[in-house]
PDB file of C-alpha atoms in Angstrom:
ATOM      1  CA  MET A  91      -0.068   0.065   0.140  1.00 94.00           C
ATOM      2  CA  LEU A  92       1.344   3.462  -0.927  1.00 94.00           C
ATOM      3  CA  VAL A  93       0.524   6.015   1.703  1.00 96.00           C
ATOM      4  CA  LEU A  94       0.596   9.745   0.878  1.00 95.00           C
ATOM      5  CA  SER A  95      -0.012  12.867   2.822  1.00 95.00           C
ATOM      6  CA  ARG A  96      -1.849  15.618   1.157  1.00 96.00           C
ATOM      7  CA  LYS A  97      -3.228  19.061   2.144  1.00 95.00           C
ATOM      8  CA  GLN A  98      -6.470  20.668   1.280  1.00 95.00           C
ATOM      9  CA  LYS A  99      -6.672  21.478  -2.597  1.00 96.00           C
ATOM     10  CA  GLN A 100      -3.560  19.149  -3.354  1.00 97.00           C
ATOM     11  CA  GLU A 101      -4.000  16.354  -5.828  1.00 98.00           C
ATOM     12  CA  ILE A 102      -2.876  12.823  -6.461  1.00 97.00           C
ATOM     13  CA  HIS A 103      -2.745  11.537 -10.082  1.00 97.00           C
ATOM     14  CA  ILE A 104      -3.371   7.857 -10.876  1.00 96.00           C
ATOM     15  CA  GLY A 105      -2.195   6.938 -14.310  1.00 95.00           C
ATOM     16  CA  GLN A 106      -3.130   9.316 -16.995  1.00 96.00           C
ATOM     17  CA  ASP A 107      -7.013   9.297 -16.392  1.00 96.00           C
ATOM     18  CA  ILE A 108      -7.689   9.685 -12.648  1.00 96.00           C
ATOM     19  CA  LYS A 109      -7.243  12.626 -10.376  1.00 97.00           C
ATOM     20  CA  VAL A 110      -8.059  12.803  -6.787  1.00 96.00           C
ATOM     21  CA  THR A 111      -8.212  16.165  -4.940  1.00 96.00           C
ATOM     22  CA  VAL A 112      -8.545  16.820  -1.284  1.00 96.00           C
ATOM     23  CA  LEU A 113     -11.541  19.292  -1.068  1.00 96.00           C
ATOM     24  CA  GLY A 114     -11.722  19.751   2.606  1.00 94.00           C
ATOM     25  CA  ILE A 115     -10.611  18.437   5.935  1.00 93.00           C
ATOM     26  CA  ARG A 116     -12.820  18.873   8.982  1.00 93.00           C
ATOM     27  CA  GLY A 117     -12.819  17.060  12.392  1.00 92.00           C
ATOM     28  CA  GLY A 118     -11.132  14.003  11.233  1.00 90.00           C
ATOM     29  CA  VAL A 119     -13.267  13.695   7.897  1.00 92.00           C
ATOM     30  CA  VAL A 120     -11.597  14.141   4.549  1.00 93.00           C
ATOM     31  CA  LYS A 121     -13.730  15.365   1.583  1.00 94.00           C
ATOM     32  CA  LEU A 122     -12.278  14.015  -1.633  1.00 95.00           C
ATOM     33  CA  GLY A 123     -13.058  14.827  -5.339  1.00 95.00           C
ATOM     34  CA  ILE A 124     -12.443  12.189  -7.873  1.00 96.00           C
ATOM     35  CA  GLU A 125     -12.178  12.747 -11.596  1.00 96.00           C
ATOM     36  CA  ALA A 126     -12.134   9.521 -13.536  1.00 96.00           C
ATOM     37  CA  PRO A 127     -13.542   8.114 -16.848  1.00 95.00           C
ATOM     38  CA  SER A 128     -17.108   6.876 -16.669  1.00 92.00           C
ATOM     39  CA  ASP A 129     -16.036   3.330 -17.034  1.00 92.00           C
ATOM     40  CA  VAL A 130     -14.082   3.385 -13.806  1.00 91.00           C
ATOM     41  CA  HIS A 131     -16.256   2.123 -10.859  1.00 83.00           C
ATOM     42  CA  ILE A 132     -15.613   4.169  -7.620  1.00 86.00           C
ATOM     43  CA  LEU A 133     -17.108   2.764  -4.405  1.00 82.00           C
ATOM     44  CA  ARG A 134     -16.827   3.658  -0.674  1.00 82.00           C
ATOM     45  CA  GLY A 135     -14.947   1.044   1.328  1.00 79.00           C
ATOM     46  CA  GLU A 136     -18.159  -0.414   2.946  1.00 76.00           C
ATOM     47  CA  LEU A 137     -19.871  -0.854  -0.498  1.00 70.00           C
ATOM     48  CA  PRO A 138     -17.879  -3.508  -2.455  1.00 63.00           C
ATOM     49  CA  SER A 139     -19.302  -6.522  -0.789  1.00 66.00           C
ATOM     50  CA  TRP A 140     -22.749  -5.192  -1.201  1.00 59.00           C
ATOM     51  CA  TYR A 141     -22.098  -4.223  -4.905  1.00 60.00           C
ATOM     52  CA  GLU A 142     -20.469  -7.598  -5.778  1.00 62.00           C
ATOM     53  CA  ALA A 143     -23.301  -9.495  -4.105  1.00 58.00           C
ATOM     54  CA  GLY A 144     -25.760  -8.093  -6.600  1.00 60.00           C
ATOM     55  CA  SER A 145     -28.330  -7.758  -3.666  1.00 53.00           C
ATOM     56  CA  LYS A 146     -29.413  -4.276  -4.758  1.00 51.00           C
ATOM     57  CA  HIS A 147     -29.856  -2.382  -8.060  1.00 53.00           C
ATOM     58  CA  GLU A 148     -26.633  -1.020  -9.584  1.00 54.00           C
ATOM     59  CA  LEU A 149     -25.598   2.197  -8.048  1.00 53.00           C
ATOM     60  CA  GLU A 150     -25.733   5.100 -10.488  1.00 58.00           C
ATOM     61  CA  VAL A 151     -23.909   8.332  -9.587  1.00 57.00           C
ATOM     62  CA  SER A 152     -23.824  11.526 -11.777  1.00 56.00           C
ATOM     63  CA  LEU A 153     -20.335  12.997 -11.613  1.00 59.00           C
ATOM     64  CA  THR A 154     -20.023  16.577 -12.725  1.00 51.00           C
TER      65      THR A 154
END
């Protein structure tokens, strides 16, 4: 696992197509912005088992 430290408004680039930006930090909570191609699935850590099990309808998110 690669561990990086970033401050607010700093970015991390993953490959050529993905950019993660630290939008805010408040009370131990980090707000991230993720720019990625529409074919890249982005899930919160607690969702993969739910998503893979197919117990719910596919999650749709509008990214702007």
